[in-house]
Short mmCIF file of C-alpha atoms and ligand atoms in Angstrom, two decimals:
data_model
loop_
_atom_site.label_atom_id
_atom_site.label_comp_id
_atom_site.label_asym_id
_atom_site.label_seq_id
_atom_site.Cartn_x
_atom_site.Cartn_y
_atom_site.Cartn_z
CA MET K 90 0.00 0.00 0.00
CA LYS K 91 1.23 3.47 -0.83
CA ILE K 92 0.18 6.61 1.03
CA VAL K 93 1.06 10.15 0.03
CA THR K 94 1.13 12.43 3.06
CA ILE K 95 0.85 16.16 2.49
CA LEU K 96 2.18 18.46 5.15
CA GLY K 97 3.62 21.92 5.42
CA ALA K 98 3.24 23.47 8.87
CA ARG K 99 4.95 23.05 12.24
CA PRO K 100 2.22 21.12 14.09
CA GLN K 101 1.92 18.75 11.11
CA PHE K 102 5.61 17.84 11.29
CA ILE K 103 5.21 16.94 14.97
CA LYS K 104 2.10 14.82 14.35
CA ALA K 105 3.59 13.16 11.28
CA SER K 106 6.72 12.18 13.17
CA VAL K 107 4.78 9.59 15.18
CA VAL K 108 2.39 8.52 12.43
CA SER K 109 5.13 8.07 9.80
CA ASN K 110 6.98 5.85 12.23
CA ALA K 111 3.87 3.71 12.83
CA LEU K 112 3.22 3.42 9.07
CA LYS K 113 6.80 2.29 8.53
CA HIS K 114 6.44 -0.36 11.24
CA ALA K 115 3.23 -1.58 9.60
CA GLY K 116 5.10 -2.02 6.30
CA ILE K 117 3.22 0.78 4.53
CA ASP K 118 5.08 2.88 1.92
CA GLU K 119 4.75 6.57 2.61
CA ILE K 120 5.73 9.44 0.34
CA LEU K 121 5.97 12.88 2.02
CA ILE K 122 5.11 16.05 0.13
CA HIS K 123 6.22 19.19 2.01
CA THR K 124 4.30 22.13 0.56
CA GLY K 125 6.72 24.68 2.00
CA GLN K 126 3.96 26.60 3.87
CA HIS K 127 6.29 26.89 6.87
CA PHE K 128 9.70 27.36 5.38
CA ASP K 129 12.27 28.88 7.70
CA SER K 130 14.66 26.61 9.53
CA LEU K 131 13.11 27.17 12.98
CA MET K 132 9.59 26.47 11.70
CA SER K 133 10.49 23.47 9.56
CA ASP K 134 14.04 22.02 9.30
CA ILE K 135 14.53 21.78 13.06
CA PHE K 136 11.62 19.31 13.34
CA PHE K 137 13.05 17.07 10.64
CA GLN K 138 16.37 17.10 12.49
CA ASP K 139 15.05 16.45 16.04
CA LEU K 140 12.14 14.10 15.38
CA ALA K 141 12.36 10.80 13.56
CA LEU K 142 10.75 12.23 10.43
CA PRO K 143 12.01 11.16 7.00
CA VAL K 144 13.26 13.81 4.57
CA PRO K 145 10.31 14.77 2.31
CA HIS K 146 10.40 13.18 -1.15
CA HIS K 147 9.02 16.38 -2.70
CA HIS K 148 9.34 19.99 -1.55
CA LEU K 149 7.02 22.45 -3.27
CA ASN K 150 8.44 25.64 -1.73
CA ILE K 151 5.09 27.47 -1.77
CA HIS K 152 4.67 30.08 0.97
CA SER K 153 4.06 33.72 1.87
CA LEU K 154 1.02 34.12 -0.40
CA ASN K 155 -2.62 34.96 0.21
CA HIS K 156 -4.91 32.00 0.90
CA GLY K 157 -6.24 31.62 -2.65
CA ALA K 158 -2.88 31.87 -4.37
CA MET K 159 -1.20 29.58 -1.85
CA THR K 160 -3.89 26.89 -1.95
CA GLY K 161 -4.20 27.08 -5.74
CA ARG K 162 -0.48 26.75 -6.40
CA MET K 163 -0.23 23.88 -3.94
CA MET K 164 -3.10 22.12 -5.69
CA GLU K 165 -1.48 22.49 -9.09
CA LYS K 166 1.79 20.93 -7.92
CA ILE K 167 0.19 18.21 -5.81
CA GLU K 168 -2.06 17.19 -8.70
CA GLU K 169 0.92 16.91 -11.02
CA LEU K 170 2.84 14.75 -8.55
CA LEU K 171 -0.08 12.45 -7.74
CA LEU K 172 -1.04 11.92 -11.37
CA GLU K 173 2.35 11.71 -13.02
CA GLN K 174 4.63 10.21 -10.39
CA GLU K 175 3.11 8.83 -7.24
CA LEU K 176 -0.32 7.28 -8.03
CA PRO K 177 -1.06 6.52 -4.35
CA ASP K 178 -3.75 4.33 -2.80
CA TRP K 179 -4.45 7.01 -0.18
CA VAL K 180 -3.76 10.68 0.42
CA CYS K 181 -3.28 11.60 4.07
CA VAL K 182 -3.59 15.13 5.49
CA TYR K 183 -3.34 16.60 8.99
CA GLY K 184 -5.24 19.30 10.82
CA ASP K 185 -6.49 22.49 9.25
CA THR K 186 -3.95 24.46 7.21
CA ASN K 187 -3.98 25.50 3.55
CA SER K 188 -1.73 22.49 2.86
CA THR K 189 -4.48 20.28 4.35
CA LEU K 190 -7.13 21.85 2.16
CA ALA K 191 -5.02 21.72 -1.00
CA GLY K 192 -4.26 18.01 -0.49
CA ALA K 193 -7.90 17.22 0.30
CA LEU K 194 -9.28 18.98 -2.77
CA VAL K 195 -6.79 17.36 -5.14
CA ALA K 196 -7.43 13.88 -3.70
CA ALA K 197 -11.20 14.36 -4.03
CA LYS K 198 -10.96 15.59 -7.64
CA LEU K 199 -8.69 12.68 -8.61
CA HIS K 200 -10.94 10.18 -6.78
CA ILE K 201 -8.10 9.06 -4.52
CA PRO K 202 -9.32 8.05 -1.03
CA LEU K 203 -8.54 10.72 1.55
CA ALA K 204 -7.61 10.25 5.22
CA HIS K 205 -7.86 13.19 7.62
CA ILE K 206 -5.93 13.03 10.88
CA GLU K 207 -7.38 15.28 13.60
CA ALA K 208 -10.82 15.23 11.99
CA GLY K 209 -13.98 16.66 13.55
CA LEU K 210 -12.55 19.66 15.38
CA ARG K 211 -14.76 22.74 15.37
CA SER K 212 -14.42 26.21 16.82
CA PHE K 213 -17.72 27.23 15.15
CA ASN K 214 -15.98 30.43 14.09
CA ARG K 215 -15.87 30.64 10.30
CA GLN K 216 -13.76 33.80 10.53
CA MET K 217 -10.86 31.47 11.30
CA PRO K 218 -9.25 30.26 8.06
CA GLU K 219 -8.55 26.96 9.84
CA GLU K 220 -12.26 26.34 10.48
CA VAL K 221 -13.08 26.56 6.77
CA ASN K 222 -10.22 24.17 5.98
CA ARG K 223 -11.39 21.65 8.59
CA VAL K 224 -15.02 21.59 7.53
CA VAL K 225 -14.23 21.11 3.84
CA THR K 226 -11.58 18.45 4.49
CA ASP K 227 -13.86 16.43 6.79
CA HIS K 228 -16.61 16.41 4.19
CA LEU K 229 -14.23 15.10 1.52
CA ALA K 230 -12.49 12.39 3.59
CA GLN K 231 -13.23 8.66 3.50
CA LEU K 232 -11.21 7.90 6.63
CA LEU K 233 -11.71 10.38 9.49
CA LEU K 234 -9.27 9.82 12.34
CA VAL K 235 -10.77 11.60 15.28
CA PRO K 236 -9.02 12.62 18.53
CA THR K 237 -11.96 13.08 20.93
CA PRO K 238 -15.58 11.95 21.49
CA LEU K 239 -16.68 15.59 21.14
CA ALA K 240 -15.18 15.69 17.64
CA VAL K 241 -17.16 12.53 16.76
CA GLN K 242 -20.33 14.35 17.87
CA CYS K 243 -19.46 17.42 15.79
CA LEU K 244 -19.15 15.21 12.70
CA GLN K 245 -22.43 13.43 13.47
CA LYS K 246 -24.22 16.79 13.69
CA GLU K 247 -22.96 17.56 10.17
CA GLY K 248 -24.15 14.16 8.91
CA VAL K 249 -20.68 12.64 8.70
CA SER K 250 -20.63 9.16 10.22
CA GLN K 251 -19.10 6.89 7.55
CA GLY K 252 -15.40 6.16 8.02
CA VAL K 253 -15.22 7.94 11.39
CA HIS K 254 -12.82 6.34 13.91
CA LEU K 255 -12.08 7.61 17.39
CA VAL K 256 -8.36 6.86 17.76
CA GLY K 257 -7.17 9.45 20.30
CA ASP K 258 -4.79 12.29 19.64
CA VAL K 259 -1.45 11.75 17.94
CA MET K 260 -0.07 14.68 19.96
CA MET K 261 -0.45 12.49 23.04
CA ASP K 262 1.68 9.89 21.25
CA ALA K 263 4.26 12.57 20.41
CA ILE K 264 4.53 13.76 24.01
CA LEU K 265 5.01 10.22 25.29
CA THR K 266 7.59 9.56 22.56
CA TYR K 267 9.68 12.70 23.09
CA LYS K 268 9.25 13.75 26.73
CA GLN K 269 12.21 11.75 27.97
CA LYS K 270 14.46 12.84 25.11
CA ALA K 271 13.50 16.46 25.88
CA LYS K 272 14.58 16.04 29.52
CA GLN K 273 17.86 14.49 28.46
CA THR K 274 18.83 16.89 25.68
CA SER K 275 17.13 20.28 26.03
CA ASP K 276 19.12 23.06 27.72
CA ILE K 277 16.41 25.72 27.34
CA LEU K 278 15.74 26.16 31.08
CA ALA K 279 19.44 26.73 31.85
CA LYS K 280 19.92 28.92 28.78
CA TYR K 281 17.34 31.47 29.99
CA GLN K 282 17.94 30.80 33.72
CA LEU K 283 14.37 29.64 34.25
CA ARG K 284 13.30 28.14 37.58
CA PRO K 285 10.37 25.69 37.77
CA GLU K 286 7.02 27.47 38.10
CA LYS K 287 8.73 30.88 38.22
CA PHE K 288 7.98 31.81 34.61
CA TYR K 289 5.10 31.78 32.17
CA LEU K 290 5.17 30.43 28.62
CA ALA K 291 3.34 32.49 26.00
CA THR K 292 2.71 31.84 22.30
CA ILE K 293 0.50 34.09 20.18
CA HIS K 294 0.16 33.77 16.42
CA ARG K 295 -3.49 33.69 15.26
CA PRO K 296 -4.37 36.52 12.84
CA SER K 297 -7.24 37.55 15.16
CA ASN K 298 -4.61 38.39 17.80
CA THR K 299 -1.75 39.67 15.65
CA ASP K 300 -3.30 41.68 12.85
CA GLU K 301 -4.77 44.64 14.74
CA GLN K 302 -2.42 46.93 16.60
CA TYR K 303 -4.82 47.64 19.49
CA ARG K 304 -5.30 43.91 20.10
CA LEU K 305 -1.66 42.87 19.86
CA SER K 306 -0.46 45.75 22.04
CA ALA K 307 -3.13 44.93 24.68
CA ILE K 308 -1.98 41.30 24.72
CA ILE K 309 1.69 42.20 25.04
CA GLU K 310 0.98 44.74 27.75
CA SER K 311 -0.97 42.12 29.72
CA LEU K 312 1.99 39.73 29.42
CA ALA K 313 4.56 42.38 30.35
CA THR K 314 2.80 43.12 33.65
CA LEU K 315 2.49 39.57 35.04
CA ASP K 316 4.09 38.56 38.34
CA TYR K 317 6.80 36.39 36.72
CA PRO K 318 8.83 36.67 33.53
CA VAL K 319 7.17 35.45 30.35
CA VAL K 320 9.10 33.32 27.86
CA PHE K 321 7.65 34.21 24.47
CA PRO K 322 8.86 32.09 21.52
CA MET K 323 7.62 34.19 18.65
CA HIS K 324 6.00 32.87 15.50
CA PRO K 325 7.36 34.70 12.40
CA ARG K 326 3.95 36.34 11.83
CA THR K 327 4.00 37.79 15.34
CA THR K 328 7.60 39.02 15.01
CA ALA K 329 6.76 40.76 11.72
CA GLN K 330 3.68 42.44 13.21
CA ILE K 331 5.51 43.54 16.35
CA GLN K 332 8.19 45.15 14.22
CA ALA K 333 5.67 46.75 11.85
CA MET K 334 3.64 48.13 14.78
CA ASP K 335 6.73 49.25 16.67
CA LEU K 336 5.79 47.29 19.81
CA GLU K 337 9.32 46.19 20.65
CA ARG K 338 9.47 48.78 23.43
CA TYR K 339 7.60 46.33 25.69
CA PHE K 340 10.51 43.93 25.50
CA ALA K 341 12.87 46.48 27.04
CA LEU K 342 11.05 45.89 30.35
CA ASN K 343 12.82 42.54 30.68
CA SER K 344 9.69 40.84 31.94
CA ILE K 345 9.09 39.40 28.46
CA ILE K 346 11.83 37.10 27.23
CA ALA K 347 11.16 37.29 23.48
CA ILE K 348 12.92 34.45 21.69
CA PRO K 349 12.76 32.85 18.23
CA PRO K 350 10.53 29.79 17.77
CA VAL K 351 11.97 26.86 19.70
CA SER K 352 12.31 23.17 18.90
CA TYR K 353 9.66 20.66 19.96
CA LEU K 354 12.01 19.27 22.62
CA ASP K 355 12.54 22.77 24.04
CA ILE K 356 8.85 23.65 24.07
CA LEU K 357 8.06 20.40 25.91
CA MET K 358 10.45 21.53 28.65
CA LEU K 359 8.98 25.04 28.78
CA GLU K 360 5.45 23.61 28.92
CA SER K 361 6.37 21.11 31.63
CA PHE K 362 8.05 23.57 34.00
CA CYS K 363 6.20 26.87 33.54
CA LYS K 364 3.74 28.28 36.08
CA ALA K 365 1.10 28.45 33.35
CA VAL K 366 0.74 28.65 29.59
CA ILE K 367 -0.81 31.65 27.84
CA THR K 368 -1.55 30.87 24.22
CA ASP K 369 -3.78 31.03 21.19
CA SER K 370 -2.30 27.84 19.73
CA GLY K 371 -4.49 24.78 19.31
CA GLY K 372 -1.78 22.23 19.97
CA ILE K 373 -0.31 24.00 22.98
CA GLN K 374 -3.66 24.00 24.83
CA LYS K 375 -3.66 20.21 24.66
CA GLU K 376 0.00 19.85 25.50
CA ALA K 377 -0.44 22.06 28.59
CA TYR K 378 -3.27 19.79 29.72
CA ILE K 379 -1.41 16.56 29.08
CA LEU K 380 1.64 17.93 30.92
CA GLY K 381 -0.48 19.09 33.86
CA ARG K 382 -0.09 22.85 33.49
CA PRO K 383 -2.87 25.45 33.64
CA CYS K 384 -3.64 27.13 30.33
CA PHE K 385 -5.08 30.58 29.61
CA THR K 386 -6.25 30.74 26.01
CA MET K 387 -6.35 34.20 24.46
CA ARG K 388 -9.39 33.53 22.27
CA ASP K 389 -13.19 33.74 22.30
CA GLU K 390 -13.62 30.02 21.67
CA THR K 391 -11.63 26.82 21.38
CA GLU K 392 -11.82 23.55 19.45
CA TRP K 393 -10.45 21.82 22.56
CA LYS K 394 -13.51 22.40 24.75
CA GLU K 395 -12.85 19.39 26.95
CA THR K 396 -9.84 21.16 28.50
CA VAL K 397 -12.11 24.07 29.45
CA GLU K 398 -14.85 21.79 30.78
CA VAL K 399 -12.46 20.02 33.16
CA GLY K 400 -11.25 23.38 34.47
CA TRP K 401 -7.60 23.35 33.32
CA ASN K 402 -8.05 25.78 30.43
CA HIS K 403 -9.64 29.23 30.65
CA LEU K 404 -10.62 31.46 27.76
CA VAL K 405 -9.33 34.97 28.46
CA GLN K 406 -8.94 38.43 27.00
CA PRO K 407 -6.03 40.79 27.68
CA GLU K 408 -8.21 42.55 30.30
CA THR K 409 -9.11 39.34 32.14
CA LEU K 410 -5.78 37.49 32.02
CA HIS K 411 -4.46 38.71 35.38
CA SER K 412 -7.66 37.98 37.31
CA ALA K 413 -8.05 34.57 35.65
CA ILE K 414 -4.54 33.63 36.76
CA ALA K 415 -5.05 35.00 40.26
CA ASN K 416 -8.35 33.13 40.67
CA PHE K 417 -7.17 29.83 39.21
CA THR K 418 -7.43 26.82 41.50
CA PRO K 419 -6.09 23.56 40.05
CA PRO K 420 -8.93 21.04 39.66
CA THR K 421 -8.45 17.90 41.72
CA GLU K 422 -8.71 15.67 38.65
CA ALA K 423 -7.26 15.54 35.16
CA PRO K 424 -9.08 12.76 33.31
CA THR K 425 -7.58 11.14 30.23
CA LEU K 426 -8.93 13.16 27.31
CA TYR K 427 -6.61 12.42 24.43
CA GLY K 428 -6.15 8.66 24.41
CA ASN K 429 -3.40 6.36 25.61
CA GLY K 430 -0.64 7.27 23.21
CA ASP K 431 -1.49 4.58 20.64
CA ALA K 432 -3.35 6.74 18.13
CA ALA K 433 -0.63 6.39 15.48
CA THR K 434 -0.63 2.58 15.76
CA GLN K 435 -4.42 2.53 15.43
CA ILE K 436 -4.19 4.76 12.36
CA ALA K 437 -1.69 2.41 10.69
CA GLU K 438 -3.98 -0.56 11.47
CA LEU K 439 -6.97 1.24 9.97
CA PHE K 440 -5.03 1.90 6.76
CA LEU K 441 -4.10 -1.79 6.56
CA ALA K 442 -7.69 -2.85 7.23
CA SER K 443 -8.88 -0.57 4.41
CA SER K 444 -6.67 -2.14 1.74
N1 UDP Y 197 5.77 24.50 18.98
C1 UDP Y 197 7.14 24.35 18.89
N2 UDP Y 197 7.93 25.46 19.05
C2 UDP Y 197 7.42 26.70 19.29
C3 UDP Y 197 6.00 26.83 19.39
C4 UDP Y 197 5.21 25.71 19.21
O1 UDP Y 197 7.65 23.23 18.69
O2 UDP Y 197 8.19 27.65 19.41
C5 UDP Y 197 4.91 23.30 18.81
C6 UDP Y 197 3.92 23.09 19.92
O3 UDP Y 197 4.50 22.40 20.99
C7 UDP Y 197 2.82 22.31 19.24
C8 UDP Y 197 2.83 22.86 17.84
O4 UDP Y 197 4.11 23.47 17.66
O5 UDP Y 197 3.12 20.93 19.20
C9 UDP Y 197 1.74 23.87 17.73
O6 UDP Y 197 1.93 24.63 16.64
P1 UDP Y 197 1.24 26.04 16.43
O7 UDP Y 197 0.95 26.69 17.71
O8 UDP Y 197 2.10 26.75 15.45
O9 UDP Y 197 -0.08 25.65 15.63
P2 UDP Y 197 -1.58 25.24 16.06
O10 UDP Y 197 -1.49 24.07 16.97
O11 UDP Y 197 -2.22 26.44 16.67
O12 UDP Y 197 -2.20 24.88 14.75
#
């Protein structure tokens, strides 16, 4: 059996690292197409170096374009590769980026079965480009590999029940796979002289938080005035906006430690030892939960509602961040929400069973 996996963004490299390994163990041939959506070394190469992820067979080098141009050019190249070179049995896509959508549309048009890993997630906010990508991809997929029971329900409500499999979250697998290696090899805590629970970790990169000056400056001001230093690995979009809006003055206060994006092994250490996480990332909300840290999500809604329901994740605004942190009491329980760390193995078995 031959699967073509299409990926292009940081969280997809992390997820693929565990799934590609499971596919290899199951004897399945996998061809990786890297669209190039995330292209700089700290957003892409570093993950191929640190995680057991094979070098992509094809690199499309498509990035830094508006949504239509980016998705369209990706589709053109992917179609060419699938038709003329690879002729796969399945196309596999992850999550909710333009690379996901491009791969899904091409597979559907060429009548190649499509598998979607991390299917069924919904924020119910169609202003988010990711939400549009998720909905379309789920409705085109034949194999929907779903991380949570809530995501199964979301699909059912949209009439999608064929091919839906609750397998758990591959990010749980990734944490279990790399946590020990992170402890052994990462020097990030020493590098920035960070003491356990005496710093916060912040990541902010969603357009709804970065694209308006009033919003981004309010967020940064709320971070700069917390009771402990804030380690802030900055996504390239956020760095560009901070420079364009001249907000770097906040970093002179020393309470924000603004650093380039870090490796997966480094972020696992930051997430494990911080006092709390402040983020608008999807993946980091889950990782904070799995690693037992409180999370304050700078958004109006989240796809990962279970973390909010169990009390470990709070939706905040810049104005409410300080009070939410001050009033936080750790819940007594942290039930298993994201599976047992065998999602990737189950996915490989489902591919084999479908052949
Ligand atoms: N991540 C990382 N280095 C960083 C920031 C994030 O390795 O500097 C990882 C993070 O641990 C998670 C994934 O990237 O596994 C999340 O990616 P991101 O926040 O870019 O995307 P989202 O999950 O919101 O789609």
